[in-house]
Coordinates of C-alpha atoms in Angstrom, one line a residue:
Chain A
X17 CA -16.0 -7.1 1.2
X18 CA -15.2 -8.4 4.6
X19 CA -16.4 -11.8 3.7
X20 CA -14.0 -12.1 0.9
X21 CA -11.1 -12.1 3.4
X22 CA -11.9 -15.1 5.5
X23 CA -9.8 -16.4 8.2
X24 CA -9.9 -20.0 7.1
X25 CA -9.1 -19.1 3.6
X26 CA -5.7 -17.8 4.4
X27 CA -2.5 -19.6 3.9
X28 CA -0.7 -19.8 7.2
X29 CA 2.3 -17.5 6.6
X30 CA 4.7 -19.5 8.6
X31 CA 3.8 -23.0 7.5
X32 CA 3.7 -21.8 3.9
X33 CA 7.0 -20.1 4.4
X34 CA 9.1 -23.0 3.2
X35 CA 6.8 -24.0 0.4
X36 CA 7.1 -22.2 -2.9
X37 CA 3.8 -21.6 -4.7
X38 CA 2.7 -24.8 -6.3
X39 CA 3.8 -24.8 -9.9
X40 CA 1.7 -26.4 -12.5
X41 CA 3.5 -29.4 -14.0
X42 CA 4.9 -28.6 -17.5
X43 CA 3.1 -30.8 -19.9
X44 CA 4.8 -33.0 -22.5
X45 CA 5.5 -30.7 -25.4
X46 CA 5.0 -31.1 -29.1
X47 CA 8.1 -30.1 -31.2
X48 CA 6.7 -26.6 -32.1
X49 CA 6.2 -25.9 -28.4
X50 CA 9.8 -25.1 -27.7
X51 CA 9.6 -22.0 -30.0
X52 CA 6.5 -20.9 -28.1
X53 CA 8.5 -21.4 -24.9
X54 CA 11.3 -19.2 -26.1
X55 CA 8.8 -16.5 -27.1
X56 CA 7.1 -16.7 -23.8
X57 CA 10.4 -16.4 -21.9
X58 CA 11.5 -13.5 -24.1
X59 CA 8.3 -11.6 -23.3
X60 CA 8.7 -12.3 -19.6
X61 CA 12.3 -11.1 -19.7
X62 CA 11.4 -8.0 -21.7
X63 CA 8.7 -7.2 -19.2
X64 CA 11.0 -7.7 -16.3
X65 CA 13.6 -5.4 -17.9
X66 CA 10.9 -2.7 -18.5
X67 CA 10.0 -2.9 -14.8
X68 CA 13.6 -2.8 -13.7
X69 CA 14.8 -0.1 -16.1
X70 CA 13.7 2.9 -14.0
X71 CA 15.7 1.5 -11.0
X72 CA 18.8 1.1 -13.2
X73 CA 18.2 4.6 -14.7
X74 CA 17.9 6.1 -11.2
X75 CA 21.3 4.8 -10.3
X76 CA 22.9 5.8 -13.6
X77 CA 21.4 9.3 -13.3
X78 CA 22.5 9.7 -9.7
X79 CA 26.1 9.1 -10.7
X80 CA 26.3 11.4 -13.7
X81 CA 28.4 14.6 -13.5
X82 CA 26.5 16.1 -16.4
X83 CA 22.9 14.9 -16.7
X84 CA 22.7 13.1 -20.1
X85 CA 19.1 12.5 -21.0
X86 CA 20.0 11.1 -24.4
X87 CA 19.9 7.5 -25.3
X88 CA 23.7 7.3 -24.8
X89 CA 23.1 8.6 -21.2
X90 CA 21.4 5.3 -20.4
X91 CA 24.8 3.7 -20.5
X92 CA 27.3 4.6 -17.9
X93 CA 30.2 6.7 -19.2
X94 CA 33.3 6.4 -17.0
X95 CA 34.4 10.0 -17.8
X96 CA 31.0 11.3 -16.6
X97 CA 30.7 9.5 -13.2
X98 CA 30.7 11.2 -9.9
X99 CA 29.5 10.9 -6.3
X100 CA 29.0 14.7 -6.1
X101 CA 25.2 14.4 -6.5
X102 CA 25.1 12.6 -3.2
X103 CA 27.1 15.3 -1.6
X104 CA 24.8 17.9 -3.1
X105 CA 21.6 16.3 -1.9
X106 CA 23.3 15.8 1.5
X107 CA 23.8 19.5 1.9
X108 CA 20.5 20.5 0.3
X109 CA 18.4 18.3 2.6
X110 CA 20.5 17.6 5.7
X111 CA 20.3 13.9 4.7
X112 CA 21.3 12.4 8.1
X113 CA 18.6 14.4 9.8
X114 CA 16.0 13.3 7.2
X115 CA 17.1 9.7 7.5
X116 CA 16.9 9.9 11.3
X117 CA 13.3 11.2 11.0
X118 CA 12.4 8.4 8.6
X119 CA 14.1 6.0 11.0
X120 CA 12.2 7.2 14.1
X121 CA 8.9 7.3 12.2
X122 CA 9.5 3.7 11.0
X123 CA 10.8 2.4 14.3
X124 CA 7.9 3.9 16.2
X125 CA 5.4 2.2 13.9
X126 CA 7.2 -1.1 14.1
X127 CA 7.4 -0.9 17.9
X128 CA 3.7 0.0 18.2
X129 CA 2.8 -2.9 15.8
X130 CA 5.0 -5.4 17.7
X131 CA 3.7 -4.5 21.1
X132 CA 0.0 -3.8 20.5
X133 CA -0.3 -6.0 17.4
X134 CA 1.3 -9.0 19.1
X135 CA -1.0 -8.7 22.1
X136 CA -4.0 -8.4 19.9
X137 CA -3.0 -11.2 17.5
X138 CA -2.3 -13.6 20.4
X139 CA -5.6 -12.8 22.1
X140 CA -7.5 -13.2 18.8
X141 CA -5.9 -16.6 18.2
X142 CA -5.6 -18.2 21.6
X143 CA -7.9 -16.5 24.1
X144 CA -11.7 -16.8 24.4
X145 CA -13.1 -13.5 25.5
X146 CA -16.2 -11.5 24.9
X147 CA -15.9 -9.2 22.0
X148 CA -13.3 -11.2 20.1
X149 CA -15.5 -11.4 17.0
X150 CA -15.9 -7.6 17.1
X151 CA -12.2 -7.0 17.3
X152 CA -11.6 -9.4 14.4
X153 CA -14.2 -7.9 12.2
X154 CA -12.9 -4.4 13.0
X155 CA -9.4 -5.5 12.0
X156 CA -10.6 -6.6 8.6
X157 CA -12.7 -3.5 8.0
X158 CA -9.8 -1.1 8.6
X159 CA -7.9 -2.8 5.8
X160 CA -10.3 -1.2 3.3
X161 CA -11.1 2.1 5.0
X162 CA -9.9 4.7 2.4
X163 CA -7.4 7.1 3.9
X164 CA -9.1 10.1 2.2
X165 CA -12.0 9.7 4.6
X166 CA -9.6 9.9 7.6
X167 CA -7.1 12.5 6.4
X168 CA -8.9 15.7 7.3
X169 CA -10.4 14.6 10.7
X170 CA -7.0 13.1 11.7
X171 CA -5.3 16.3 10.7
X172 CA -7.8 18.3 12.9
X173 CA -7.3 15.9 15.8
X174 CA -3.6 15.5 15.7
X175 CA -2.5 18.9 14.6
X176 CA -5.2 21.2 16.0
X177 CA -6.4 19.4 19.1
X178 CA -3.4 17.6 20.4
X179 CA -0.8 20.0 19.0
X180 CA 1.3 17.2 17.5
X181 CA 2.3 18.9 14.3
X182 CA 6.1 18.6 13.7
X183 CA 6.5 15.8 16.1
X184 CA 7.4 12.2 15.6
X185 CA 4.5 11.0 17.7
X186 CA 2.1 12.8 15.4
X187 CA 3.6 11.0 12.4
X188 CA 3.5 7.6 14.1
X189 CA 0.0 7.7 15.6
X190 CA -2.2 7.0 12.6
X191 CA 0.0 4.1 11.5
X192 CA 0.9 2.9 15.0
X193 CA -0.5 -0.6 14.5
X194 CA -0.2 -2.3 11.0
X195 CA -3.4 -4.3 10.4
X196 CA -1.6 -6.8 8.1
X197 CA 0.9 -7.5 10.9
X198 CA -1.9 -8.1 13.4
X199 CA -3.2 -10.6 10.9
X200 CA 0.2 -12.3 10.6
X201 CA 0.4 -12.7 14.3
X202 CA -3.1 -14.1 14.6
X203 CA -2.4 -16.6 11.8
X204 CA 0.8 -17.6 13.5
X205 CA -0.7 -18.2 16.9
X206 CA -3.7 -20.0 15.4
X207 CA -1.4 -22.8 14.2
X208 CA 0.2 -23.4 17.6
X209 CA -1.7 -26.1 19.5
X210 CA -3.7 -24.8 22.5
X211 CA -2.1 -27.5 24.6
X212 CA 1.2 -25.7 24.5
X213 CA -0.3 -22.7 26.4
X214 CA -2.7 -24.8 28.5
X215 CA 0.3 -26.7 29.9
X216 CA 1.8 -23.4 31.1
X217 CA -1.6 -22.4 32.6
X218 CA -1.7 -25.7 34.6
X219 CA 1.7 -24.8 35.9
X220 CA 0.1 -21.6 37.3
X221 CA 1.6 -19.1 34.8
X222 CA -0.3 -15.9 34.3
X223 CA -1.4 -15.0 30.8
X224 CA 1.2 -12.3 30.6
X225 CA 3.9 -14.8 31.7
X226 CA 2.7 -17.2 29.1
X227 CA 2.9 -14.5 26.5
X228 CA 6.4 -13.4 27.5
X229 CA 7.9 -16.9 28.2
X230 CA 6.1 -19.1 25.8
X231 CA 4.5 -17.2 23.0
X232 CA 7.1 -14.6 22.1
X233 CA 10.1 -16.9 22.1
X234 CA 8.5 -19.2 19.6
X235 CA 7.1 -16.4 17.4
X236 CA 10.4 -15.1 15.9
X237 CA 9.5 -16.0 12.3
X238 CA 6.2 -14.1 12.7
X239 CA 8.0 -11.1 14.3
X240 CA 10.4 -10.9 11.3
X241 CA 7.5 -11.1 8.8
X242 CA 5.6 -8.4 10.7
X243 CA 8.6 -6.1 10.8
X244 CA 9.1 -6.6 7.0
X245 CA 5.5 -5.9 6.0
X246 CA 5.3 -3.0 8.4
X247 CA 8.6 -1.4 7.4
X248 CA 7.6 -0.3 3.9
X249 CA 4.5 1.6 5.1
X250 CA 6.1 4.4 7.1
X251 CA 9.4 4.4 5.3
X252 CA 7.7 5.1 2.0
X253 CA 4.8 7.2 3.3
X254 CA 4.5 10.7 1.9
X255 CA 1.1 12.2 2.4
X256 CA 0.6 12.1 6.1
X257 CA 4.1 13.3 7.3
X258 CA 3.9 15.9 4.5
X259 CA 0.6 17.2 6.0
X260 CA 1.8 17.5 9.5
X261 CA 5.5 18.7 9.1
X262 CA 6.3 22.2 8.3
X263 CA 9.7 22.3 9.9
X264 CA 12.4 20.9 7.6
X265 CA 14.2 19.5 10.7
X266 CA 11.2 17.2 11.3
X267 CA 10.6 15.9 7.8
X268 CA 11.3 12.3 6.9
X269 CA 13.3 11.7 3.7
X270 CA 10.3 11.1 1.5
X271 CA 8.9 14.5 2.4
X272 CA 12.2 16.3 2.3
X273 CA 13.0 14.9 -1.1
X274 CA 9.5 15.8 -2.4
X275 CA 9.9 19.4 -1.2
X276 CA 13.3 19.5 -2.9
X277 CA 11.8 18.3 -6.1
X278 CA 8.9 20.8 -6.0
X279 CA 10.7 23.9 -4.6
X280 CA 14.5 23.8 -4.7
X281 CA 15.4 21.8 -7.7
X282 CA 14.8 24.6 -10.2
X283 CA 17.7 26.5 -8.7
X284 CA 20.2 23.7 -8.5
X285 CA 23.1 23.1 -11.0
X286 CA 22.3 19.5 -11.7
X287 CA 18.8 19.1 -10.2
X288 CA 18.1 15.6 -11.6
X289 CA 21.5 14.3 -10.4
X290 CA 20.7 15.4 -6.9
X291 CA 17.1 14.3 -7.1
X292 CA 18.1 10.8 -8.3
X293 CA 20.8 10.6 -5.7
X294 CA 18.2 11.4 -3.0
X295 CA 15.8 8.9 -4.6
X296 CA 18.5 6.2 -4.5
X297 CA 19.1 6.8 -0.8
X298 CA 15.3 6.7 -0.2
X299 CA 14.8 3.5 -2.2
X300 CA 17.8 1.5 -1.0
X301 CA 16.7 0.4 2.5
X302 CA 13.3 -1.0 1.3
X303 CA 14.8 -2.6 -1.8
X304 CA 17.6 -4.2 0.1
X305 CA 15.3 -5.5 2.8
X306 CA 13.0 -6.8 0.2
X307 CA 15.7 -8.6 -1.8
X308 CA 17.2 -10.1 1.4
X309 CA 14.0 -11.4 2.7
X310 CA 12.1 -11.8 -0.5
X311 CA 10.5 -15.1 0.4
X312 CA 9.2 -13.8 3.7
X313 CA 7.8 -10.7 2.0
X314 CA 6.1 -12.7 -0.7
X315 CA 4.7 -15.3 1.7
X316 CA 3.4 -12.7 4.1
X317 CA 1.5 -11.0 1.3
X318 CA 0.4 -14.3 -0.1
X319 CA -0.8 -15.3 3.4
X320 CA -2.7 -12.1 4.1
X321 CA -4.5 -11.9 0.8
X322 CA -7.5 -14.0 -0.3
X323 CA -7.1 -17.3 -1.9
Chain B
X18 CA -6.7 -29.7 29.6
X19 CA -8.2 -29.7 33.0
X20 CA -8.1 -25.9 33.1
X21 CA -9.5 -25.5 29.6
X22 CA -12.4 -27.9 30.3
X23 CA -13.5 -26.2 33.5
X24 CA -16.8 -24.5 33.0
X25 CA -16.8 -20.8 33.6
X26 CA -18.0 -20.3 37.2
X27 CA -16.9 -16.9 38.3
X28 CA -18.8 -13.7 37.5
X29 CA -15.9 -12.3 35.5
X30 CA -15.9 -15.4 33.2
X31 CA -19.6 -14.9 32.6
X32 CA -19.0 -11.3 31.7
X33 CA -15.8 -11.5 29.8
X34 CA -15.5 -15.1 28.6
X35 CA -13.2 -17.9 29.6
X36 CA -10.0 -15.8 29.3
X37 CA -11.0 -12.3 30.6
X38 CA -7.4 -11.3 30.2
X39 CA -8.0 -11.4 26.4
X40 CA -10.0 -8.2 26.8
X41 CA -7.0 -6.5 28.3
X42 CA -4.7 -7.9 25.6
X43 CA -7.0 -6.7 22.8
X44 CA -7.9 -3.4 24.4
X45 CA -4.9 -1.3 23.2
X46 CA -5.6 -2.4 19.6
X47 CA -9.3 -1.7 20.1
X48 CA -8.5 1.8 21.5
X49 CA -6.3 2.4 18.5
X50 CA -9.1 1.4 16.1
X51 CA -11.6 3.7 17.8
X52 CA -9.2 6.7 18.0
X53 CA -7.7 6.4 14.6
X54 CA -10.6 5.0 12.6
X55 CA -14.0 5.0 14.2
X56 CA -13.9 8.5 15.8
X57 CA -12.4 10.3 12.8
X58 CA -15.0 8.8 10.5
X59 CA -17.7 10.2 12.7
X60 CA -15.8 13.5 12.9
X61 CA -15.5 13.6 9.1
X62 CA -19.3 13.3 8.8
X63 CA -19.9 15.9 11.5
X64 CA -17.5 18.3 9.8
X65 CA -19.0 17.8 6.4
X66 CA -22.3 19.2 7.7
X67 CA -20.8 22.2 9.4
X68 CA -19.0 25.4 8.4
X69 CA -15.9 24.0 9.9
X70 CA -12.7 26.1 9.8
X71 CA -9.4 26.4 11.7
X72 CA -9.3 29.2 14.3
X73 CA -6.5 30.4 16.5
X74 CA -5.8 28.0 19.4
X75 CA -8.0 28.6 22.3
X76 CA -10.4 30.9 20.4
X77 CA -14.0 30.1 20.8
X78 CA -15.7 30.1 17.4
X79 CA -19.1 29.3 16.1
X80 CA -19.2 26.6 13.4
X81 CA -22.8 26.6 12.4
X82 CA -24.7 23.6 11.0
X83 CA -25.1 24.1 7.3
X84 CA -26.8 20.9 6.2
X85 CA -25.8 19.8 2.7
X86 CA -24.1 23.0 1.7
X87 CA -20.7 21.5 1.5
X88 CA -21.9 18.6 -0.6
X89 CA -23.8 21.0 -3.0
X90 CA -20.7 23.2 -3.2
X91 CA -18.6 20.1 -4.1
X92 CA -20.9 19.1 -7.0
X93 CA -21.0 22.7 -8.3
X94 CA -17.2 23.0 -8.1
X95 CA -15.5 22.5 -11.5
X96 CA -12.3 21.4 -9.8
X97 CA -14.1 18.6 -8.0
X98 CA -15.9 17.6 -11.1
X99 CA -12.6 17.5 -12.9
X100 CA -11.1 15.5 -10.1
X101 CA -14.0 12.9 -10.3
X102 CA -13.5 12.8 -14.1
X103 CA -9.8 12.2 -13.5
X104 CA -10.6 9.3 -11.2
X105 CA -12.7 7.8 -13.9
X106 CA -9.8 8.3 -16.5
X107 CA -7.4 6.7 -14.0
X108 CA -9.6 3.7 -13.4
X109 CA -10.4 3.2 -17.0
X110 CA -6.7 2.9 -17.8
X111 CA -5.5 1.3 -14.5
X112 CA -8.1 -1.4 -13.8
X113 CA -8.1 -3.3 -17.1
X114 CA -4.3 -3.1 -17.4
X115 CA -3.9 -4.2 -13.8
X116 CA -6.3 -7.1 -14.0
X117 CA -5.0 -8.3 -17.3
X118 CA -1.2 -8.0 -16.7
X119 CA -1.4 -9.2 -13.1
X120 CA -3.3 -12.3 -14.0
X121 CA -1.1 -13.1 -17.0
X122 CA 2.1 -12.5 -15.0
X123 CA 0.8 -14.5 -12.0
X124 CA 0.0 -17.4 -14.3
X125 CA 3.4 -17.2 -15.9
X126 CA 5.2 -17.0 -12.6
X127 CA 3.2 -20.0 -11.4
X128 CA 4.6 -22.3 -14.0
X129 CA 8.0 -24.1 -13.7
X130 CA 10.2 -21.3 -14.8
X131 CA 14.0 -20.6 -14.8
X132 CA 15.0 -17.6 -12.7
X133 CA 11.5 -17.4 -11.1
X134 CA 12.8 -15.5 -8.1
X135 CA 14.4 -13.0 -10.4
X136 CA 11.2 -12.5 -12.4
X137 CA 9.1 -12.2 -9.3
X138 CA 11.4 -9.7 -7.7
X139 CA 11.5 -7.6 -10.8
X140 CA 7.8 -7.2 -11.0
X141 CA 7.5 -6.7 -7.2
X142 CA 10.2 -4.2 -6.8
X143 CA 8.3 -1.0 -7.6
X144 CA 5.6 -2.0 -5.0
X145 CA 8.1 -1.9 -2.2
X146 CA 9.8 1.4 -3.3
X147 CA 8.7 4.8 -2.2
X148 CA 6.5 6.7 -4.7
X149 CA 8.6 9.8 -4.2
X150 CA 11.8 8.1 -5.3
X151 CA 10.1 6.5 -8.3
X152 CA 8.5 9.8 -9.3
X153 CA 12.0 11.3 -9.3
X154 CA 13.0 8.9 -12.1
X155 CA 9.7 9.3 -14.1
X156 CA 10.2 13.1 -14.0
X157 CA 13.5 12.6 -15.6
X158 CA 12.2 10.1 -18.1
X159 CA 9.2 12.2 -19.2
X160 CA 10.9 15.6 -19.0
X161 CA 10.8 17.6 -22.3
X162 CA 14.5 16.7 -22.8
X163 CA 14.1 13.3 -21.2
X164 CA 14.9 9.9 -22.4
X165 CA 11.4 9.1 -23.7
X166 CA 11.5 12.1 -26.0
X167 CA 15.1 11.3 -27.0
X168 CA 14.0 7.9 -28.1
X169 CA 10.8 8.7 -30.0
X170 CA 12.0 12.1 -31.3
X171 CA 9.5 14.3 -32.9
X172 CA 6.6 11.9 -32.3
X173 CA 6.3 13.1 -28.7
X174 CA 3.4 15.3 -27.8
X175 CA 3.6 19.1 -27.6
X176 CA 3.5 20.4 -24.9
X177 CA 5.4 17.5 -23.6
X178 CA 3.9 14.6 -21.6
X179 CA 3.6 15.8 -18.0
X180 CA 2.5 19.4 -18.9
X181 CA 0.1 18.2 -21.6
X182 CA -3.6 18.4 -20.7
X183 CA -4.3 15.2 -22.5
X184 CA -1.3 13.1 -21.4
X185 CA -0.9 14.1 -17.8
X186 CA -3.6 11.7 -16.5
X187 CA -2.6 8.7 -18.6
X188 CA 1.0 9.0 -17.4
X189 CA -0.2 9.1 -13.8
X190 CA -2.4 6.0 -14.4
X191 CA 0.5 4.2 -16.1
X192 CA 2.9 5.1 -13.2
X193 CA 0.4 3.8 -10.7
X194 CA -0.2 0.6 -12.6
X195 CA 3.6 -0.1 -12.8
X196 CA 4.0 0.8 -9.1
X197 CA 1.2 -1.4 -7.8
X198 CA 1.2 -4.3 -10.2
X199 CA 3.5 -6.6 -8.1
X200 CA 1.1 -6.5 -5.3
X201 CA -1.8 -7.7 -7.5
X202 CA 0.4 -10.3 -9.1
X203 CA 0.8 -11.7 -5.5
X204 CA -3.0 -11.6 -4.9
X205 CA -3.4 -13.7 -8.1
X206 CA -0.5 -16.0 -7.2
X207 CA -2.3 -16.8 -4.0
X208 CA -5.6 -17.4 -5.8
X209 CA -3.9 -19.7 -8.3
X210 CA -2.8 -22.0 -5.5
X211 CA -6.5 -22.8 -5.1
X212 CA -7.3 -23.7 -8.6
X213 CA -7.3 -27.5 -8.6
X214 CA -4.7 -29.1 -10.9
X215 CA -7.3 -31.6 -11.9
X216 CA -9.2 -28.9 -13.8
X217 CA -6.1 -28.2 -15.9
X218 CA -5.6 -32.0 -16.5
X219 CA -9.2 -32.3 -17.5
X220 CA -8.9 -29.4 -19.9
X221 CA -5.8 -30.9 -21.4
X222 CA -7.6 -34.3 -21.9
X223 CA -10.4 -32.4 -23.7
X224 CA -7.7 -31.1 -26.0
X225 CA -7.6 -27.5 -24.7
X226 CA -4.4 -25.6 -25.4
X227 CA -2.8 -23.2 -23.0
X228 CA -4.8 -20.3 -24.1
X229 CA -8.1 -22.1 -23.8
X230 CA -7.3 -23.6 -20.4
X231 CA -6.3 -20.1 -19.3
X232 CA -9.6 -18.8 -20.6
X233 CA -11.8 -21.6 -19.2
X234 CA -10.0 -22.7 -16.1
X235 CA -7.8 -19.9 -14.8
X236 CA -10.0 -16.9 -15.4
X237 CA -13.2 -18.4 -13.7
X238 CA -11.0 -20.1 -11.0
X239 CA -9.7 -16.8 -9.7
X240 CA -12.9 -14.7 -10.0
X241 CA -13.1 -13.8 -6.4
X242 CA -9.5 -12.6 -6.5
X243 CA -10.5 -10.5 -9.5
X244 CA -13.2 -8.9 -7.5
X245 CA -10.7 -8.1 -4.7
X246 CA -8.2 -6.7 -7.2
X247 CA -10.8 -4.4 -8.8
X248 CA -12.0 -3.2 -5.4
X249 CA -8.5 -2.5 -4.1
X250 CA -7.6 -0.8 -7.4
X251 CA -10.7 1.3 -7.1
X252 CA -9.6 2.4 -3.6
X253 CA -6.2 3.2 -4.8
X254 CA -7.7 5.1 -7.8
X255 CA -9.9 7.2 -5.5
X256 CA -6.9 8.0 -3.3
X257 CA -4.0 9.0 -5.5
X258 CA -2.2 12.1 -4.3
X259 CA 1.6 11.9 -4.6
X260 CA 1.4 11.5 -8.4
X261 CA -0.5 14.7 -9.2
X262 CA 1.2 16.6 -6.4
X263 CA 4.8 15.7 -7.6
X264 CA 4.8 14.2 -11.0
X265 CA 2.5 16.8 -12.6
X266 CA 3.5 19.6 -10.3
X267 CA 0.3 20.1 -8.2
X268 CA -2.3 18.6 -10.5
X269 CA -1.1 20.5 -13.6
X270 CA -1.2 21.6 -16.2
X271 CA -3.8 24.1 -15.0
X272 CA -5.7 21.6 -12.9
X273 CA -5.9 18.9 -15.7
X274 CA -4.6 16.2 -13.4
X275 CA -6.2 17.3 -10.1
X276 CA -7.2 14.4 -7.9
X277 CA -9.8 14.4 -5.2
X278 CA -7.3 14.0 -2.4
X279 CA -5.1 16.8 -3.8
X280 CA -8.2 18.9 -3.9
X281 CA -8.9 18.0 -0.3
X282 CA -5.4 19.1 0.7
X283 CA -5.7 22.4 -1.2
X284 CA -9.2 23.3 0.0
X285 CA -9.1 21.8 3.5
X286 CA -5.7 22.7 4.6
X287 CA -4.3 25.4 2.3
X288 CA -7.6 27.3 2.0
X289 CA -8.8 26.5 5.5
X290 CA -12.1 24.9 4.5
X291 CA -11.8 21.5 6.3
X292 CA -15.5 21.1 6.4
X293 CA -15.7 21.2 2.6
X294 CA -12.7 18.8 2.3
X295 CA -14.4 16.4 4.7
X296 CA -17.5 16.4 2.5
X297 CA -15.3 15.5 -0.5
X298 CA -13.9 12.7 1.6
X299 CA -17.3 11.4 2.5
X300 CA -18.5 11.5 -1.1
X301 CA -15.5 9.6 -2.2
X302 CA -15.8 7.0 0.5
X303 CA -19.4 6.4 -0.5
X304 CA -18.4 6.3 -4.1
X305 CA -15.8 3.6 -3.4
X306 CA -18.3 1.5 -1.4
X307 CA -21.0 1.8 -4.2
X308 CA -18.5 1.0 -7.0
X309 CA -17.2 -2.0 -4.9
X310 CA -20.7 -3.4 -4.3
X311 CA -21.6 -3.0 -8.0
X312 CA -18.4 -4.7 -9.1
X313 CA -19.0 -7.5 -6.7
X314 CA -22.5 -7.9 -7.8
X315 CA -21.6 -7.9 -11.5
X316 CA -18.6 -10.2 -11.1
X317 CA -20.0 -12.7 -8.6
X318 CA -23.6 -13.2 -9.7
X319 CA -24.4 -16.7 -10.9

């Protein structure tokens, strides 16, 4: 498995950043071809609409005063629109608190990834030291370690041994360094000529100074990519924070909303309206970030997957 | 270059390499990998061979070595067998759909296409969105009074989708396929960049149409990506939790959509049998490795 992800096989995420995936040239078409083309585009559009429909339906449902699950309910009815569902989920969940917890969880993971991951990525790319190969192999192996193997022992360690249940630290620890981001950093620093750093070494700069004054200032594109790929992990994560948080005050939004769905919703007046309003709030940050930086997202994932 | 070319002279360079500071830079990450991955894996194996349970903090308890008992219990447990069966159902639905749709979509998105950004974003959006949010919508869609039943009317199953013993697992598998597909499209898009255009040109010269060149150039050209997609889909398939927990209300109806990870949660944490849950985790991890190796062997021989 590890051999399928080879360092040299990987598109450099930054250099590839500006380049769209190479498109195959359209061939010269016979007259009948244009009908095939129409059919092809129709299928692709229909597929895209099927994929997007649940997002549209989430927003429509979140805005309905009376839940309307009929076919007509899929079209917004101006007389049946409200923002009350957002107010309902806000009181039911303590939305600001849940968002704050999600934010701290996510920020902690991003911070850990930027500090520890950047150091490791830079060392893997630019420094020759004993054990470099081991670190690199370990980084690739963890990409495929199934979480179910780690879940119970991590629970024992973090909740039982270290007493970190219901803490942000306990949520953050297992995700503290995103392996894909380390990979992004390594790929970024690989494509910077060694001379850039050697010049600073000749000037007598320490490695830490080189990192702070030379490496980090030029790595802004890699930092942004790393933040983007890291963000969706903790923001969307459900299982781990669900396992270790019992206090509602400590639950990130994904966990709070899931608990609302499984426990409270049955007693609410318009449960689906409130659920969908909560789902919309949970979905928006990741969707907006993705749409705003789509190219970076795509290129980072293209870059870190096999060719 | 003078610095770089200087041969290592000092003892520290002989021990730690030309840039000993690299050890310090990589150390925090290495410690993270040991604490969060290596040690827990060893602990999981240790726990699986012991009668491990949670005791009051500070209490000194005996957790005797019980050999393979946890593993034997697992294979005798109808819930675990059902969970394994459900993984098979999941994979049988999810893997062919994922491989087929992802490859076709990636090929389509790799051609000169109007609104390519729109299409790519549409297929990728579920992947970046939280499962919990998406499950909220699917619950509404597949509810007994939901839109799906409103459209197909009497043709819907009784009991309705998510509380139907037959339909619960296929819905979960379809949800996961829809949710993850965008990621696999990207894996294939990356792989397609490496299929030489000359092969398509040669196929066109030989008179091959689009379908034949897809079959004879694209499919073989991305075979290593297919192996990766199948392996990653297998890992996801062995790990699903949120879907049965939330979409089918705790693996319902009556355990019909239980997943191994949900069972680990119920047995290990709710029922205080973490040793047993750890054994399930080890069995699954071994299963994933074996299935991956078999896949790889089958797909990459010759």
